[in-house]
GROMACS .gro file of C-alpha atoms in nm:
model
   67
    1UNK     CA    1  11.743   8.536  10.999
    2UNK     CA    2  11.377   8.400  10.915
    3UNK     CA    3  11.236   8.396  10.597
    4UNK     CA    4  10.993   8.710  10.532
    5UNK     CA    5  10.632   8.587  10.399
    6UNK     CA    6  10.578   8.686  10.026
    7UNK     CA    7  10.356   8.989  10.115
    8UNK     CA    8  10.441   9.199   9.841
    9UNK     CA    9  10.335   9.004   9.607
   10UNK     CA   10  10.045   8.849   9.773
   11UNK     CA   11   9.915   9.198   9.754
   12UNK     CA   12   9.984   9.317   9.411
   13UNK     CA   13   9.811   8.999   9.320
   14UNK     CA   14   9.477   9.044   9.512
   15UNK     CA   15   9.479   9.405   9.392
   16UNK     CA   16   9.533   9.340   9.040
   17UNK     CA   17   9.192   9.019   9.095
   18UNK     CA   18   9.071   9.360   9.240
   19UNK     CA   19   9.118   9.555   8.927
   20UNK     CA   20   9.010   9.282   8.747
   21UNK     CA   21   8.694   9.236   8.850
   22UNK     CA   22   8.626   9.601   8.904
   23UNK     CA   23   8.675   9.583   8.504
   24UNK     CA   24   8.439   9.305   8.482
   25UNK     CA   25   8.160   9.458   8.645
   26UNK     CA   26   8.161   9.756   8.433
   27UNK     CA   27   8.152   9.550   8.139
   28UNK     CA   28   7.874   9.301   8.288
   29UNK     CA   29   7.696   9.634   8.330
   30UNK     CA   30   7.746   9.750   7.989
   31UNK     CA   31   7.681   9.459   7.838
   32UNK     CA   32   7.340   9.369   8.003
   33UNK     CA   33   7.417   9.147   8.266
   34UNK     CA   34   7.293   9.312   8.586
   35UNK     CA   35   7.175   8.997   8.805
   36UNK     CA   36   7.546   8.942   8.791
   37UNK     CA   37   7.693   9.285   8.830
   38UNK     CA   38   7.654   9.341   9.238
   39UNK     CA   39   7.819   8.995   9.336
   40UNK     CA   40   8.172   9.057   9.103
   41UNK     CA   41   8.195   9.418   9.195
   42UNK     CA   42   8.126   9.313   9.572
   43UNK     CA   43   8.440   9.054   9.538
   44UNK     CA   44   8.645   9.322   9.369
   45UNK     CA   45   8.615   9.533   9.684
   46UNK     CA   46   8.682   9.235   9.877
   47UNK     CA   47   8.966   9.130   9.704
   48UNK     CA   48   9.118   9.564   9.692
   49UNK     CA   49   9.028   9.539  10.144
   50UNK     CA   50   9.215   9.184  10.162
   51UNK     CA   51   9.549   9.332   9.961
   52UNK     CA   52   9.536   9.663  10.196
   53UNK     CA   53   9.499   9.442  10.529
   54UNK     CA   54   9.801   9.244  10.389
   55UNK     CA   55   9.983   9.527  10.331
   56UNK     CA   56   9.890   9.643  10.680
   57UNK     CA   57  10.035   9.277  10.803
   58UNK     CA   58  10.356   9.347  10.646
   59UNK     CA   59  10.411   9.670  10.790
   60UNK     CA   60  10.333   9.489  11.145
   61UNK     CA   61  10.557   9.220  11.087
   62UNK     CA   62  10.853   9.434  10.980
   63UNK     CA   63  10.780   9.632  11.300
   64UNK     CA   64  10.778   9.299  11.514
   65UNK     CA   65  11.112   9.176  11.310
   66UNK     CA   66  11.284   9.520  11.381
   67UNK     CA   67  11.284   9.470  11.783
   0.00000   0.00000   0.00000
């Protein structure tokens, strides 16, 4: 039996650099620091769509591994 890529927590950690920076943004925002605001909270959805498509990988590759 193969060794199963460390999905799971490839993905909690791009969500959580997600959550992050989602957390970031709002406080750039708050804080006065809109020239900067856009480009984090555009990586924070970036890094949220990267951990769902590698969740989405996993459940592909347990598929594969089950036939």
């Amino acid at each position: 039996m193969r060794q199963q890529p460390p999905f799971a927590s490839l993905s909690a950690a791009l969500a959580a650099l997600g959550t992050v920076l989602g957390v970031l943004a709002v406080q750039l925002r708050a804080n006065g620091y809109e020239p900067y605001v856009e480009s984090v909270a555009t990586t924070s959805v970036l890094m949220w769509t990267t951990a769902c498509l590698t969740v989405v990988t996993w459940v592909r590759y347990r598929q594969q591994s089950s036939d």
